[in-house]
Coordinates of C-alpha atoms in Angstrom, one line a residue:
M1 CA -28.9 12.8 -7.3
R2 CA -25.6 14.0 -8.6
H3 CA -23.4 12.1 -6.1
H4 CA -25.3 8.9 -6.9
A5 CA -24.4 9.3 -10.6
E6 CA -20.7 10.0 -9.7
R7 CA -20.6 7.0 -7.3
D8 CA -22.1 4.8 -10.1
K9 CA -19.4 6.0 -12.5
V10 CA -16.7 5.0 -10.0
A11 CA -18.3 1.6 -9.5
E12 CA -18.5 1.0 -13.3
R13 CA -14.9 2.1 -13.7
L14 CA -13.7 -0.4 -11.0
A15 CA -15.9 -3.1 -12.3
Y16 CA -14.5 -2.7 -15.8
A17 CA -11.0 -3.2 -14.3
G18 CA -12.2 -6.3 -12.5
Y19 CA -13.2 -5.2 -9.0
I20 CA -16.8 -5.3 -7.9
P21 CA -17.3 -2.7 -5.2
D22 CA -20.4 -2.3 -3.0
R23 CA -22.2 1.0 -2.9
D24 CA -20.4 2.3 0.2
L25 CA -16.9 1.5 -1.1
A26 CA -17.7 3.2 -4.5
T27 CA -18.8 6.3 -2.5
A28 CA -15.6 6.3 -0.5
V29 CA -13.5 6.1 -3.6
W30 CA -15.5 8.9 -5.2
L31 CA -15.0 11.1 -2.2
M32 CA -11.3 10.3 -2.0
E33 CA -10.9 11.4 -5.6
S34 CA -13.1 14.5 -5.4
L35 CA -11.7 15.8 -2.1
S36 CA -8.1 14.7 -2.7
R37 CA -8.1 13.1 0.8
P38 CA -6.3 9.8 1.8
L39 CA -8.7 6.8 2.2
L40 CA -8.2 4.4 5.1
L41 CA -9.6 1.0 4.4
E42 CA -9.9 -1.3 7.4
G43 CA -11.0 -4.9 7.6
E44 CA -10.1 -8.5 8.0
A45 CA -7.2 -9.8 5.9
G46 CA -8.4 -11.2 2.6
V47 CA -11.5 -9.0 2.1
G48 CA -9.9 -7.1 -0.9
K49 CA -8.5 -3.9 0.6
T50 CA -5.2 -4.0 -1.3
E51 CA -7.0 -4.9 -4.5
V52 CA -8.9 -1.6 -4.4
A53 CA -5.6 0.3 -4.9
L54 CA -4.3 -2.1 -7.6
T55 CA -7.6 -1.9 -9.5
L56 CA -7.9 1.9 -9.1
A57 CA -4.4 2.4 -10.6
Q58 CA -5.4 0.1 -13.5
A59 CA -8.7 1.9 -14.0
N60 CA -7.1 5.3 -14.0
G61 CA -4.1 4.4 -16.1
A62 CA -2.0 5.6 -13.2
R63 CA 1.3 4.3 -11.8
L64 CA 0.9 2.2 -8.6
I65 CA 3.5 2.9 -6.0
R66 CA 3.3 0.5 -3.0
L67 CA 4.8 0.9 0.4
Q68 CA 4.5 -2.4 2.4
C69 CA 4.6 -1.6 6.1
Y70 CA 6.3 -3.7 8.7
E71 CA 7.7 -3.4 12.2
G72 CA 10.9 -1.4 12.2
L73 CA 10.1 0.4 8.9
D74 CA 11.9 3.7 9.0
Q75 CA 12.0 7.0 7.0
N76 CA 15.0 5.9 4.9
A77 CA 13.2 2.9 3.5
A78 CA 10.0 4.8 2.9
L79 CA 11.1 8.3 1.8
Y80 CA 14.7 8.5 0.5
E81 CA 18.2 7.4 0.9
W82 CA 21.6 8.8 -0.2
N83 CA 23.6 6.8 -2.6
Y84 CA 26.6 6.4 -0.3
Q85 CA 28.8 4.4 -2.8
R86 CA 28.5 7.2 -5.4
Q87 CA 29.0 9.8 -2.8
L88 CA 32.3 8.2 -1.7
L89 CA 33.5 8.0 -5.3
A90 CA 32.5 11.7 -5.8
I91 CA 34.4 12.7 -2.6
K92 CA 37.6 11.0 -3.7
T93 CA 37.3 12.6 -7.1
R94 CA 36.7 16.1 -5.7
E95 CA 39.5 15.7 -3.1
S96 CA 41.9 14.9 -5.8
R97 CA 41.0 18.2 -7.4
A98 CA 41.5 19.9 -4.0
D99 CA 37.9 21.2 -3.9
A100 CA 36.8 23.0 -0.7
V101 CA 34.9 21.0 1.8
D102 CA 31.7 23.0 1.5
V103 CA 31.7 22.6 -2.2
I104 CA 32.1 18.8 -1.9
E105 CA 29.2 18.7 0.6
D106 CA 26.9 20.7 -1.7
H107 CA 27.8 18.4 -4.5
I108 CA 27.2 15.0 -2.8
F109 CA 24.0 16.1 -1.1
S110 CA 22.3 17.1 -4.3
E111 CA 19.5 15.5 -6.4
K112 CA 22.1 13.5 -8.3
F113 CA 22.8 11.3 -5.3
L114 CA 19.3 11.0 -4.0
L115 CA 17.5 7.6 -4.2
E116 CA 13.7 8.0 -4.2
R117 CA 11.7 5.6 -2.1
P118 CA 7.9 5.1 -2.4
L119 CA 6.7 8.2 -0.6
L120 CA 9.0 10.6 -2.3
A121 CA 8.4 9.0 -5.7
A122 CA 4.7 9.2 -5.2
I123 CA 4.6 13.0 -4.8
R124 CA 7.1 13.6 -7.7
Q125 CA 5.2 11.9 -10.5
P126 CA 4.4 14.0 -13.6
K127 CA 0.9 12.3 -13.5
S128 CA -1.0 11.6 -10.3
A129 CA -0.1 8.2 -9.0
V130 CA -1.9 5.8 -6.7
L131 CA 0.0 5.4 -3.5
L132 CA -0.8 2.2 -1.5
I133 CA 0.4 2.3 2.1
D134 CA -0.3 -1.3 2.8
E135 CA -0.9 -2.7 6.3
V136 CA 0.0 0.5 8.1
D137 CA -1.0 -1.1 11.4
R138 CA 2.2 -3.2 11.1
A139 CA 4.4 -0.1 11.2
D140 CA 5.5 1.5 14.5
E141 CA 3.7 4.4 16.0
E142 CA 6.7 6.6 15.3
F143 CA 6.4 5.9 11.6
E144 CA 2.7 6.5 11.6
A145 CA 3.4 10.0 13.1
F146 CA 6.0 10.6 10.3
L147 CA 3.2 10.0 7.7
L148 CA 1.2 12.9 9.0
E149 CA 3.1 15.7 7.2
L150 CA 2.8 13.8 3.9
L151 CA -0.9 13.1 4.3
S152 CA -1.7 16.7 5.5
D153 CA 0.3 18.9 3.2
Y154 CA 1.6 16.5 0.5
Q155 CA 5.1 17.6 1.3
V156 CA 8.2 16.0 2.9
S157 CA 11.3 17.5 4.6
I158 CA 14.8 16.4 3.7
P159 CA 17.3 18.2 5.9
E160 CA 20.0 18.6 3.2
L161 CA 17.5 19.8 0.6
G162 CA 14.7 21.5 2.5
T163 CA 10.9 21.0 2.0
I164 CA 9.9 19.2 -1.1
H165 CA 6.3 20.0 -2.2
A166 CA 4.3 17.5 -4.3
T167 CA 4.5 17.9 -8.1
T168 CA 1.1 16.1 -8.3
I169 CA -1.2 14.9 -5.5
P170 CA -1.3 11.1 -5.4
Q171 CA -4.4 9.2 -4.6
V172 CA -3.5 7.6 -1.3
I173 CA -5.0 4.4 0.0
L174 CA -4.0 3.1 3.4
T175 CA -5.0 -0.4 4.5
S176 CA -5.2 -1.8 8.0
N177 CA -6.0 -5.3 9.3
G178 CA -6.7 -3.9 12.7
T179 CA -3.8 -5.6 14.5
R180 CA -3.3 -2.4 16.6
E181 CA -5.3 0.7 17.1
L182 CA -4.3 3.6 14.8
S183 CA -3.8 7.1 16.2
D184 CA -6.6 9.7 16.1
A185 CA -4.3 12.1 14.2
L186 CA -3.9 9.6 11.4
R187 CA -7.6 8.9 11.3
R188 CA -8.5 12.6 11.2
R189 CA -6.5 13.0 8.0
C190 CA -8.2 10.2 6.2
L191 CA -11.6 9.2 4.9
Y192 CA -12.6 5.9 6.4
H193 CA -14.4 2.8 5.1
Y194 CA -14.6 -0.6 6.7
V195 CA -14.3 -3.4 4.1
D196 CA -16.3 -6.5 5.0
Y197 CA -16.5 -9.8 3.2
P198 CA -18.8 -9.6 0.2
D199 CA -22.3 -10.9 0.4
V200 CA -23.3 -13.9 -1.7
E201 CA -24.5 -12.0 -4.7
R202 CA -21.4 -9.8 -4.9
E203 CA -19.0 -12.7 -4.3
A204 CA -20.8 -14.6 -7.2
R205 CA -20.4 -11.6 -9.4
I206 CA -16.7 -11.3 -8.4
I207 CA -16.3 -15.0 -9.5
T208 CA -18.0 -14.5 -12.8
T209 CA -16.1 -11.3 -13.5
R210 CA -12.7 -12.9 -12.9
M211 CA -13.7 -16.2 -14.5
P212 CA -16.1 -15.2 -17.4
N213 CA -16.4 -18.9 -18.6
I214 CA -17.7 -20.2 -15.3
D215 CA -21.4 -21.1 -15.0
V216 CA -23.4 -18.4 -13.1
A217 CA -25.3 -21.1 -11.1
L218 CA -22.0 -22.7 -10.1
A219 CA -20.6 -19.3 -9.1
L220 CA -23.6 -18.8 -6.9
Q221 CA -23.3 -22.2 -5.3
I222 CA -19.6 -21.5 -4.5
A223 CA -20.5 -18.1 -3.0
R224 CA -23.1 -19.7 -0.8
M225 CA -20.7 -22.4 0.3
I226 CA -18.1 -19.8 1.2
E227 CA -20.6 -17.8 3.2
G228 CA -21.4 -21.0 5.2
I229 CA -17.7 -21.7 5.8
R230 CA -17.1 -18.2 7.1
K231 CA -19.8 -18.7 9.6
E232 CA -18.0 -21.7 11.1
D233 CA -15.7 -21.1 14.1
L234 CA -12.4 -20.9 12.1
R235 CA -9.1 -19.3 13.0
K236 CA -8.8 -17.9 9.5
S237 CA -11.8 -17.4 7.3
P238 CA -11.2 -17.7 3.6
G239 CA -10.8 -14.4 1.7
V240 CA -11.8 -13.5 -1.8
A241 CA -8.5 -14.7 -3.2
E242 CA -9.1 -18.1 -1.7
T243 CA -12.6 -18.1 -3.2
L244 CA -11.2 -17.5 -6.6
D245 CA -8.6 -20.2 -6.2
W246 CA -11.3 -22.7 -5.2
A247 CA -13.6 -21.7 -8.0
A248 CA -10.7 -22.2 -10.5
A249 CA -9.9 -25.6 -9.0
L250 CA -13.6 -26.8 -9.2
A251 CA -13.9 -25.5 -12.7
G252 CA -10.7 -27.2 -13.7
L253 CA -12.1 -30.5 -12.4
G254 CA -15.2 -30.0 -14.6
V255 CA -17.5 -29.6 -11.6
E256 CA -20.9 -28.2 -12.7
D257 CA -23.0 -28.7 -9.6
L258 CA -21.4 -28.8 -6.1
R259 CA -24.2 -31.1 -4.8
A260 CA -23.3 -33.7 -7.3
E261 CA -19.6 -33.7 -6.4
P262 CA -19.3 -33.8 -2.6
E263 CA -16.0 -35.7 -2.6
A264 CA -14.4 -33.2 -5.0
V265 CA -15.8 -30.3 -2.9
F266 CA -14.3 -31.7 0.3
E267 CA -10.9 -32.6 -1.2
T268 CA -10.4 -29.2 -2.8
M269 CA -11.1 -27.3 0.4
M270 CA -7.3 -27.1 0.9
C271 CA -7.7 -24.0 -1.3
L272 CA -9.8 -22.4 1.5
I273 CA -8.5 -23.9 4.8
K274 CA -5.0 -22.7 5.8
T275 CA -4.4 -23.9 9.4
V276 CA -4.3 -27.4 10.9
E277 CA -6.9 -26.3 13.5
D278 CA -9.4 -25.2 10.8
K279 CA -8.7 -28.4 8.9
S280 CA -9.8 -30.5 11.9
R281 CA -12.9 -28.4 12.2
V282 CA -14.1 -28.6 8.6
T283 CA -14.7 -32.3 8.4
R284 CA -16.5 -34.2 5.7
E285 CA -19.6 -34.0 7.8
V286 CA -19.4 -30.2 8.0
S287 CA -18.8 -30.0 4.3
D288 CA -21.8 -32.2 3.5
R289 CA -23.9 -30.1 5.9
L290 CA -22.9 -26.8 4.2
L291 CA -23.5 -28.4 0.8
G292 CA -27.1 -29.0 1.7
K293 CA -27.6 -25.3 1.9
V294 CA -26.2 -24.2 -1.4
A295 CA -29.2 -24.9 -3.7

């Protein structure tokens, strides 16, 4: 079927750039590209949502423009600001020439004094960029509402300049860790995909893709061990980045078989465990128990 072929092309393109997507994620990216719709990726922190945008930009040879969301983020920081210092200098210069007030206003509120921020920059690129709106759930609901015009019509309104339409349509990826519920209006404007932790086979492939010199059997053992740790009652389960850190640490120590190096396995778990509560839960006994299942 045609859409399977297109999906597989997306998967190959992302894999070539270092990201191993599952079938559903590859389909979501293909639909995002073919429909020119924003893609909302939701999931636990550390499952690789942000990496999708980074890799897509690399795979497409496109500029990545990132907007990191946080509480209190406003339009000025996301869309545009006026260069007030240059405006003040221009006002003094014009006043010394006795220019009319309306002439001065037209001059200082022109493109020359406009500072682009991520959203404005993304729609004014000569070549379609990848716009990453990261952790949109951290922004206030008011800012989320502000995004609707951009995501619907790819245009923004600047009172002094009017409506600015997109020069090119960016590929927009929004990520959410689910810390608060997003509005229905935002969800309606986006395609949606829930990103889960990779299964054992895919996580082993991620390891071997990022670390081509690592033994395939060791990568599989690491992936199985990670799967076991994620099933423990932890405050923060290790993400893919932690998996890669741990794999690099084990490879650096010359570990070839996890079962033969239980002490090294336990002592390097600081790459995976990030809170004191989790450290107390993943004891040497737990580590040895999980090691017994990696064969």
